Amino acid sequence: MDNRILIIEGISKRYGGLQALHNVHLDVQRGEVHAVVGENGAGKSTLMKILGGIVKRDSGKVYFRGQEVNFISPIEAIQAGLSVIHQELSMLPTMNVIENVYMGRMPSRFGRINWLTAEQDTRRVLAQVGLEIDPYTIVNDLSISQRQLVEIAKAISINASLIIMDEPNSSLAGAETERLFSVIESLKQQGVAIIYVSHKIEEVLRISDRITGLRDGEYVDTIRKAEASVEKIIRMMVGRELHRENIHVGHALGGVLLETRKLTGPHFADVSFTIRQGEIVGFAGLVGAGRSEVARAIFGADPFTSGEIVFEGQPVRFHSPAEAIAHGLAMVQEDRKKLSLFMGLPIAFNMALAEMPRQTMSRSGIINYANVTRILTEFVNKLNLKFGDFDDPVSSLSGGNQQKTVLARWLATKPRLLILDEPTHGIDVGAKVEIYKLMHQLSLEGIGILLISSELPEILLMSDRVVVMREGQVTGILNRSQLSEDVIMACATYNVHEITAAAA
């Protein structure tokens, strides 16, 4: 008996001059977790959008539950029993959780919405993903991780027989990720099939039954979990071995570039640390520890109530990011879609946004576009950014290439201090290595880097020192010789008095 719930044959898709997919095929069995891996630009998200009825394929066939299908809208896919959780969250921020979970399918009777039924069902699916919130909460008031869990709850609510999860835990902390894996196991036991798209090889090895690799829009191979290893998956993704152990090695540092003294704000208190020229200082801690809030206060994006910031030996207090940029700071923020990118505008505009005012000819006020293009091309090559044309909207890029666009924007300003908040969020292993090498090169050039990351291996790999925060306070500052996952987690979860012994 054929146990396959989904069969894909010869799927191809082109965007202008960019061949996103070429003759891709795979199949998914009932009750199976089938991982799909590949670098940015490999075509993973495009394939998922085709399956979910968002993007029209150029050629090929799709069979779902034994029938050939050609979904022309997400609603049609949902009605057939196929749900997609997208990498870029697709929620309506001004509506509440109930309205987002039941978007387009609110329970009603005689033309009136049955809010009691909707509320009860929403509470049930929220409980399944371990999210304890009021279902009438406006989505804009939720954190990124909470929104991600609401998206997962929404997919569960339609009782789908196939759920596609495109980077579903990209914004989740450790405990939330464990809850997600528990939900996936429960769905699997119920016979629900899962397509799991992820850049995180360790979790792919942990939860998948089979793994399919895509590279440059083409099918590479499908292997069973028993055959898989980190090295084999990396070779499927990038076609080569990757060595990360010696990317960032110690080198001579310059003088103190940035110092905060007892910096205090709405979500943090008494934060003191330094960054030297050429030093990469990692910021570690659990979600809600206050790391991003401290960085935004330094950058002038959020206020602070007391304390002092000293930059290049001078006390400063930036009242806006524009002031910080003028002084030589740059910041890549975590939520690129909400805080950094203009999704409908061209790639070139998004990359050049911070640099264009500096390329204005002083007398005429005309922007030197030739020089801007030269600068952008330099960083396109450095970051290996994959796209069709500079005039394409930035929304046409994969999540990882969108992040590279933001990186290019700030690197073009030649900052002396670069704040990176989750810089490899949504980026595949090959692109991560490229960004790590770039960070190391920038540090050799004397640029100080404040690296905020929820991935402990990234913190351990790239940091010269690590500042650990817990509930808005610094609970440990660790030298490279002291670094280990155990010590960092001790600092992130215990009180200050217990850390001293743990770090020793």
Coordinates of C-alpha atoms in Angstrom, one line a residue:
M1 CA 0.0 0.0 0.0
D2 CA 1.4 3.4 -1.0
N3 CA 1.8 5.4 2.2
R4 CA 2.8 8.6 0.5
I5 CA 0.7 11.7 1.3
L6 CA 2.6 14.0 -1.0
I7 CA 4.5 13.4 -4.3
I8 CA 6.3 16.2 -6.1
E9 CA 7.5 15.6 -9.7
G10 CA 9.7 17.9 -11.8
I11 CA 8.8 21.3 -10.1
S12 CA 10.5 24.3 -11.7
K13 CA 10.1 28.0 -11.1
R14 CA 11.8 31.1 -12.5
Y15 CA 11.8 34.7 -11.2
G16 CA 12.9 36.8 -14.1
G17 CA 16.6 35.9 -14.7
L18 CA 16.8 33.8 -11.5
Q19 CA 16.1 30.1 -11.7
A20 CA 14.7 29.4 -8.2
L21 CA 13.8 25.7 -8.8
H22 CA 14.7 23.3 -11.6
N23 CA 13.1 19.8 -11.9
V24 CA 12.7 19.2 -8.1
H25 CA 11.1 16.0 -6.8
L26 CA 10.5 14.5 -3.5
D27 CA 7.8 12.5 -1.6
V28 CA 6.5 12.6 2.0
Q29 CA 4.9 9.7 3.9
R30 CA 2.0 9.8 6.4
G31 CA 3.3 10.3 10.0
E32 CA 6.7 11.2 8.8
V33 CA 8.9 14.2 9.6
H34 CA 10.7 15.0 6.4
A35 CA 13.4 17.6 6.7
V36 CA 14.4 19.8 3.7
V37 CA 17.8 21.5 4.0
G38 CA 19.8 23.8 1.8
E39 CA 21.7 27.1 1.7
N40 CA 20.0 30.4 1.2
G41 CA 18.8 30.6 -2.3
A42 CA 18.5 26.9 -2.6
G43 CA 14.8 27.2 -3.3
K44 CA 13.4 25.8 -0.1
S45 CA 10.9 28.6 0.7
T46 CA 9.9 28.9 -2.9
L47 CA 9.0 25.2 -3.0
M48 CA 7.0 25.5 0.2
K49 CA 5.1 28.5 -1.2
I50 CA 4.2 26.6 -4.3
L51 CA 2.9 23.7 -2.2
G52 CA 0.9 26.2 -0.1
G53 CA -0.8 27.8 -3.0
I54 CA 1.0 31.2 -2.6
V55 CA 3.3 30.9 -5.7
K56 CA 2.4 29.4 -9.1
R57 CA 4.8 26.8 -10.4
D58 CA 6.1 27.0 -14.0
S59 CA 6.1 23.3 -14.5
G60 CA 5.8 20.0 -12.7
K61 CA 3.1 18.0 -10.9
V62 CA 2.0 17.8 -7.3
Y63 CA -0.1 14.9 -5.9
F64 CA -1.7 15.3 -2.5
R65 CA -3.6 12.5 -0.8
G66 CA -3.6 10.5 -4.0
Q67 CA -5.0 13.3 -6.2
E68 CA -3.2 15.7 -8.5
V69 CA -3.6 19.2 -7.2
N70 CA -2.8 22.8 -8.3
F71 CA -3.7 25.0 -5.4
I72 CA -4.2 28.6 -6.5
S73 CA -4.6 30.1 -3.0
P74 CA -3.6 29.4 0.6
I75 CA -7.3 28.9 1.4
E76 CA -7.6 26.2 -1.1
A77 CA -4.6 24.4 0.3
I78 CA -5.9 24.7 3.9
Q79 CA -9.3 23.4 2.8
A80 CA -7.5 20.3 1.4
G81 CA -5.7 19.7 4.6
L82 CA -2.3 21.3 4.0
S83 CA -1.1 24.1 6.3
V84 CA 2.1 26.2 6.0
I85 CA 4.0 28.0 8.7
H86 CA 6.2 30.5 6.9
Q87 CA 9.7 31.7 7.8
E88 CA 8.5 35.3 7.6
L89 CA 5.5 35.5 9.9
S90 CA 2.2 36.3 8.1
M91 CA 0.1 37.7 10.9
L92 CA -2.2 40.8 11.1
P93 CA -0.5 42.8 13.9
T94 CA -3.6 45.0 14.7
M95 CA -5.9 42.0 15.2
N96 CA -6.1 39.7 18.2
V97 CA -4.8 36.2 18.5
I98 CA -8.2 34.6 17.9
E99 CA -8.7 36.6 14.7
N100 CA -5.2 35.5 13.5
V101 CA -5.7 31.8 14.3
Y102 CA -9.1 31.7 12.6
M103 CA -8.3 34.2 9.8
G104 CA -10.8 33.6 6.9
R105 CA -12.6 30.8 8.7
M106 CA -14.2 32.2 11.9
P107 CA -16.9 29.9 13.3
S108 CA -20.3 31.5 12.7
R109 CA -24.0 30.8 12.8
F110 CA -26.7 32.7 11.0
G111 CA -24.0 35.2 9.8
R112 CA -22.8 36.0 13.3
I113 CA -19.4 35.0 14.7
N114 CA -19.4 32.6 17.5
W115 CA -16.8 34.2 19.7
L116 CA -17.2 31.7 22.5
T117 CA -16.4 28.7 20.3
A118 CA -13.5 30.6 18.7
E119 CA -12.1 31.5 22.1
Q120 CA -12.3 28.0 23.4
D121 CA -10.7 26.5 20.3
T122 CA -7.9 29.1 20.4
R123 CA -7.2 28.4 24.1
R124 CA -7.0 24.7 23.3
V125 CA -4.4 25.0 20.5
L126 CA -2.4 27.6 22.4
A127 CA -2.2 25.1 25.3
Q128 CA -0.9 22.5 22.8
V129 CA 2.1 24.7 22.0
G130 CA 2.6 25.8 25.7
L131 CA 1.6 29.4 25.2
E132 CA -0.2 31.0 28.1
I133 CA -1.6 34.3 26.8
D134 CA -5.0 35.9 26.7
P135 CA -6.4 35.0 23.2
Y136 CA -7.8 38.5 22.9
T137 CA -4.3 40.0 23.0
I138 CA -3.4 42.1 20.0
V139 CA -0.6 40.4 18.0
N140 CA 1.4 43.7 17.9
D141 CA 1.8 43.3 21.7
L142 CA 3.4 39.9 21.5
S143 CA 7.1 39.1 21.3
I144 CA 8.5 37.5 18.2
S145 CA 8.7 34.1 19.9
Q146 CA 5.1 34.3 21.0
R147 CA 4.0 35.2 17.5
Q148 CA 5.9 32.2 16.2
L149 CA 4.1 29.9 18.6
V150 CA 0.7 31.5 17.6
E151 CA 1.6 30.6 13.9
I152 CA 2.2 27.0 15.0
A153 CA -1.1 26.9 16.9
K154 CA -2.9 28.3 13.8
A155 CA -1.5 25.4 11.7
I156 CA -2.6 22.8 14.3
S157 CA -6.1 24.4 14.5
I158 CA -7.1 23.4 11.0
N159 CA -6.5 19.6 11.7
A160 CA -4.2 19.4 8.7
S161 CA -2.9 16.1 7.4
L162 CA 0.3 17.7 6.2
I163 CA 2.0 20.7 8.0
I164 CA 4.9 22.5 6.4
M165 CA 7.1 24.2 8.9
D166 CA 9.6 26.7 7.3
E167 CA 12.1 27.6 10.1
P168 CA 9.4 27.3 12.8
N169 CA 11.8 27.7 15.8
S170 CA 13.9 30.5 14.4
S171 CA 12.7 32.8 17.1
L172 CA 12.2 30.3 19.9
A173 CA 14.2 29.8 23.1
G174 CA 15.4 26.4 24.3
A175 CA 12.3 25.6 26.4
E176 CA 10.0 26.7 23.6
T177 CA 11.9 24.7 21.1
E178 CA 11.5 21.6 23.3
R179 CA 7.8 22.2 23.4
L180 CA 7.7 22.5 19.6
F181 CA 9.5 19.1 19.2
S182 CA 7.0 17.6 21.7
V183 CA 4.1 19.0 19.5
I184 CA 5.7 17.6 16.4
E185 CA 6.1 14.1 18.0
S186 CA 2.4 14.2 19.0
L187 CA 1.3 15.2 15.5
K188 CA 3.4 12.4 14.1
Q189 CA 1.8 9.8 16.3
Q190 CA -1.6 11.0 15.0
G191 CA -0.4 10.3 11.5
V192 CA 0.2 13.9 10.5
A193 CA 3.1 14.4 8.1
I194 CA 5.5 17.2 8.7
I195 CA 7.8 18.9 6.2
Y196 CA 10.5 20.6 8.3
V197 CA 12.7 23.3 6.7
S198 CA 15.6 24.3 8.9
H199 CA 19.2 25.5 8.8
K200 CA 19.9 23.9 12.2
I201 CA 21.5 20.6 11.4
E202 CA 21.5 19.3 15.0
E203 CA 17.7 19.5 15.3
V204 CA 17.2 18.0 11.8
L205 CA 19.2 15.0 12.9
R206 CA 17.2 14.8 16.1
I207 CA 13.6 14.9 14.8
S208 CA 13.5 13.9 11.1
D209 CA 12.9 10.5 9.6
R210 CA 14.3 11.4 6.2
I211 CA 16.2 14.4 4.9
T212 CA 16.2 15.9 1.4
G213 CA 18.9 18.4 0.3
L214 CA 18.4 21.2 -2.3
R215 CA 21.3 23.1 -3.8
D216 CA 21.0 26.0 -6.2
G217 CA 17.3 25.2 -6.9
E218 CA 18.0 21.5 -7.7
Y219 CA 17.3 18.2 -5.9
V220 CA 20.5 16.7 -4.5
D221 CA 19.6 13.6 -2.5
T222 CA 17.2 12.1 0.1
I223 CA 18.7 10.1 3.0
R224 CA 17.3 8.3 6.0
K225 CA 18.1 9.4 9.5
A226 CA 20.2 6.3 10.1
E227 CA 22.5 7.3 7.2
A228 CA 22.8 11.0 8.2
S229 CA 25.6 12.9 9.9
V230 CA 26.5 16.6 10.3
E231 CA 29.2 16.2 7.6
K232 CA 26.9 14.4 5.1
I233 CA 24.1 17.0 5.5
I234 CA 26.6 19.9 5.0
R235 CA 27.9 18.2 1.9
M236 CA 24.3 17.9 0.6
M237 CA 23.7 21.6 1.3
V238 CA 26.9 23.2 0.0
G239 CA 28.8 20.5 -1.9
R240 CA 31.9 21.0 0.2
E241 CA 33.4 20.5 3.7
L242 CA 33.1 23.4 6.2
H243 CA 35.6 24.0 9.0
R244 CA 34.5 26.5 11.6
E245 CA 36.8 25.7 14.5
N246 CA 39.5 28.3 13.7
I247 CA 37.5 31.1 12.1
H248 CA 38.1 33.6 14.9
V249 CA 41.4 33.3 16.7
G250 CA 42.9 35.7 19.2
H251 CA 44.7 38.8 18.0
A252 CA 46.1 42.0 19.4
L253 CA 43.3 44.4 20.5
G254 CA 43.4 48.2 20.6
G255 CA 42.2 50.6 23.3
V256 CA 38.8 50.8 24.8
L257 CA 36.3 51.7 22.2
L258 CA 33.0 51.6 24.2
E259 CA 32.3 51.6 27.9
T260 CA 29.0 51.6 29.7
R261 CA 28.9 52.5 33.4
K262 CA 25.9 51.3 35.4
L263 CA 23.6 51.8 32.4
T264 CA 19.9 51.6 33.5
G265 CA 16.7 51.6 31.6
P266 CA 13.1 50.3 31.6
H267 CA 14.3 46.7 31.1
F268 CA 17.8 46.6 32.5
A269 CA 19.8 48.0 35.4
D270 CA 23.5 48.7 36.3
V271 CA 24.9 47.3 33.1
S272 CA 28.7 47.9 32.9
F273 CA 31.1 46.5 30.3
T274 CA 33.7 47.5 27.8
I275 CA 34.5 46.7 24.1
R276 CA 38.0 47.3 22.8
Q277 CA 39.0 48.0 19.2
G278 CA 39.0 44.8 17.3
E279 CA 37.2 42.9 20.0
I280 CA 34.1 40.7 19.6
V281 CA 32.1 40.8 22.8
G282 CA 29.2 38.3 22.9
F283 CA 26.0 39.0 24.7
A284 CA 24.4 35.8 26.0
G285 CA 21.3 35.1 28.0
L286 CA 17.8 33.7 27.9
V287 CA 14.9 35.4 25.9
G288 CA 13.9 38.5 27.9
A289 CA 17.2 39.0 29.6
G290 CA 17.5 42.6 28.3
R291 CA 20.3 42.1 25.8
S292 CA 18.6 43.8 22.9
E293 CA 17.3 46.6 25.1
V294 CA 20.8 47.5 26.2
A295 CA 22.0 47.5 22.6
R296 CA 19.1 49.7 21.5
A297 CA 19.8 52.2 24.3
I298 CA 23.5 52.4 23.2
F299 CA 22.4 53.0 19.6
G300 CA 19.9 55.8 20.6
A301 CA 16.9 53.7 19.5
D302 CA 15.5 53.5 23.1
P303 CA 16.0 55.8 26.1
F304 CA 18.0 55.0 29.3
T305 CA 17.3 56.6 32.6
S306 CA 20.7 56.7 34.3
G307 CA 24.3 55.6 33.9
E308 CA 26.9 56.6 31.3
I309 CA 28.0 55.6 27.8
V310 CA 31.6 56.5 26.8
F311 CA 32.6 56.1 23.1
E312 CA 36.2 56.6 22.0
G313 CA 36.9 58.3 25.3
Q314 CA 34.0 60.8 25.2
P315 CA 30.7 60.6 27.2
V316 CA 27.9 60.3 24.7
R317 CA 24.1 60.1 24.8
F318 CA 22.6 59.5 21.4
H319 CA 19.0 60.7 21.1
S320 CA 18.4 58.9 17.8
P321 CA 20.0 56.2 15.7
A322 CA 21.0 59.0 13.2
E323 CA 23.2 60.5 15.9
A324 CA 24.8 57.1 16.6
I325 CA 25.4 56.5 12.9
A326 CA 27.1 59.9 12.5
H327 CA 29.5 59.0 15.4
G328 CA 30.5 55.7 13.7
L329 CA 28.0 53.1 15.2
A330 CA 25.9 50.7 13.2
M331 CA 23.3 48.2 14.3
V332 CA 21.8 45.1 12.6
Q333 CA 18.5 44.5 14.5
E334 CA 16.9 41.1 15.1
D335 CA 13.6 41.6 13.4
R336 CA 14.7 42.5 9.9
K337 CA 11.2 42.5 8.4
K338 CA 9.7 44.9 11.0
L339 CA 12.6 47.1 11.9
S340 CA 15.1 47.1 9.0
L341 CA 13.6 46.4 5.6
F342 CA 11.2 48.1 3.2
M343 CA 9.8 44.9 1.8
G344 CA 8.2 46.4 -1.4
L345 CA 11.1 48.6 -2.3
P346 CA 14.2 47.6 -4.5
I347 CA 17.1 45.7 -3.1
A348 CA 19.4 48.5 -4.1
F349 CA 17.4 51.1 -2.1
N350 CA 17.4 48.8 1.0
M351 CA 21.2 48.3 0.8
A352 CA 22.0 51.9 0.1
L353 CA 19.7 53.5 2.6
A354 CA 22.3 54.4 5.2
E355 CA 25.0 55.3 2.7
M356 CA 23.1 57.5 0.2
P357 CA 23.2 60.6 2.3
R358 CA 27.0 60.3 2.5
Q359 CA 27.2 60.1 -1.3
T360 CA 25.3 63.4 -1.9
M361 CA 27.3 65.9 -3.9
S362 CA 27.7 68.9 -1.6
R363 CA 26.7 71.7 -4.0
S364 CA 24.1 70.1 -6.2
G365 CA 22.5 67.8 -3.7
I366 CA 22.5 65.0 -6.3
I367 CA 23.3 61.5 -5.1
N368 CA 26.4 60.0 -6.8
Y369 CA 24.6 56.8 -7.8
A370 CA 27.6 55.4 -9.7
N371 CA 29.6 55.4 -6.4
V372 CA 26.7 54.0 -4.5
T373 CA 26.4 51.1 -7.0
R374 CA 30.2 50.5 -6.8
I375 CA 29.9 50.2 -3.0
L376 CA 26.9 48.0 -3.1
T377 CA 28.5 45.6 -5.7
E378 CA 31.6 45.3 -3.3
F379 CA 29.4 44.1 -0.5
V380 CA 27.3 41.9 -2.7
N381 CA 30.5 40.0 -3.6
K382 CA 31.7 40.0 0.0
L383 CA 28.5 38.5 1.4
N384 CA 27.8 36.3 -1.6
L385 CA 24.3 37.8 -1.9
K386 CA 22.1 35.9 -4.4
F387 CA 19.4 37.9 -6.3
G388 CA 18.2 38.6 -9.8
D389 CA 18.5 42.4 -10.2
F390 CA 19.1 45.4 -8.0
D391 CA 15.7 46.7 -8.9
D392 CA 13.9 43.6 -7.7
P393 CA 11.9 44.1 -4.4
V394 CA 13.7 42.9 -1.3
S395 CA 10.7 40.8 -0.6
S396 CA 11.7 38.5 -3.5
L397 CA 14.9 37.4 -1.5
S398 CA 15.1 34.5 0.8
G399 CA 15.2 35.3 4.5
G400 CA 19.0 34.8 4.7
N401 CA 19.6 37.1 1.7
Q402 CA 17.4 39.7 3.2
Q403 CA 19.6 39.6 6.3
K404 CA 22.7 40.0 4.1
T405 CA 21.1 43.0 2.6
V406 CA 20.8 44.6 6.0
L407 CA 24.4 43.7 6.8
A408 CA 25.6 45.2 3.5
R409 CA 23.7 48.4 4.3
W410 CA 25.6 49.0 7.6
L411 CA 29.0 47.7 6.5
A412 CA 28.9 50.3 3.7
T413 CA 29.0 53.1 6.3
K414 CA 32.4 51.8 7.6
P415 CA 31.4 51.7 11.3
R416 CA 33.9 51.7 14.1
L417 CA 31.4 49.8 16.4
L418 CA 29.0 47.3 14.9
I419 CA 26.1 45.9 16.9
L420 CA 24.8 42.6 15.6
D421 CA 21.5 41.4 17.1
E422 CA 21.0 37.7 16.0
P423 CA 22.9 38.3 12.7
T424 CA 22.6 34.7 11.5
H425 CA 18.9 34.4 12.3
G426 CA 17.4 32.5 9.4
I427 CA 20.7 31.9 7.7
D428 CA 22.0 28.6 6.5
V429 CA 25.3 27.0 7.7
G430 CA 27.3 28.0 4.6
A431 CA 26.2 31.6 4.8
K432 CA 26.9 31.6 8.6
V433 CA 30.5 30.7 7.9
E434 CA 30.8 33.5 5.4
I435 CA 29.4 36.0 8.0
Y436 CA 31.7 34.6 10.7
K437 CA 34.7 35.1 8.5
L438 CA 33.5 38.6 7.7
M439 CA 33.2 39.4 11.4
H440 CA 36.7 38.1 12.0
Q441 CA 38.1 40.2 9.2
L442 CA 36.3 43.3 10.5
S443 CA 37.8 42.7 14.0
L444 CA 41.3 42.5 12.4
E445 CA 40.6 45.9 10.9
G446 CA 40.0 47.3 14.4
I447 CA 36.2 47.4 14.4
G448 CA 34.6 46.5 17.7
I449 CA 31.6 44.1 17.5
L450 CA 28.8 43.6 20.0
L451 CA 27.3 40.2 19.1
I452 CA 23.9 39.3 20.6
S453 CA 23.1 35.7 19.9
S454 CA 20.8 33.0 21.3
E455 CA 23.0 30.3 19.7
L456 CA 25.6 29.3 22.3
P457 CA 27.9 27.6 19.7
E458 CA 28.0 30.9 17.8
I459 CA 28.8 32.8 21.0
L460 CA 31.6 30.3 21.9
L461 CA 33.0 30.3 18.4
M462 CA 33.2 34.1 17.8
S463 CA 33.6 35.9 21.1
D464 CA 36.7 37.2 22.7
R465 CA 34.7 37.8 25.9
V466 CA 31.1 37.2 26.8
V467 CA 28.7 39.3 28.8
V468 CA 25.9 37.2 30.3
M469 CA 22.6 38.8 31.3
R470 CA 19.7 37.6 33.4
E471 CA 16.5 39.5 34.1
G472 CA 18.1 42.8 33.0
Q473 CA 21.3 42.5 34.9
V474 CA 24.9 41.4 34.1
T475 CA 25.5 38.1 35.9
G476 CA 28.9 37.3 34.5
I477 CA 31.7 38.6 32.2
L478 CA 33.8 35.7 31.0
N479 CA 37.1 35.7 29.2
R480 CA 37.7 33.3 26.3
S481 CA 39.6 30.8 28.6
Q482 CA 36.5 30.6 30.9
L483 CA 34.0 30.0 28.1
S484 CA 31.8 26.9 28.0
E485 CA 28.1 26.2 27.5
D486 CA 27.8 25.1 31.2
V487 CA 29.3 28.3 32.6
I488 CA 27.3 30.5 30.3
M489 CA 24.1 28.7 31.2
A490 CA 25.0 29.0 34.9
C491 CA 25.3 32.7 34.5
A492 CA 22.1 32.9 32.5
T493 CA 20.0 31.0 35.0
Y494 CA 21.5 31.4 38.5
N495 CA 21.8 34.4 40.7
V496 CA 24.9 36.5 40.9
H497 CA 26.3 35.0 44.0
E498 CA 26.2 31.5 42.6
I499 CA 27.9 32.4 39.4
T500 CA 31.2 33.3 40.9
A501 CA 31.8 29.7 42.0
A502 CA 30.4 28.4 38.7
A503 CA 32.8 30.5 36.6
A504 CA 35.8 29.7 38.7

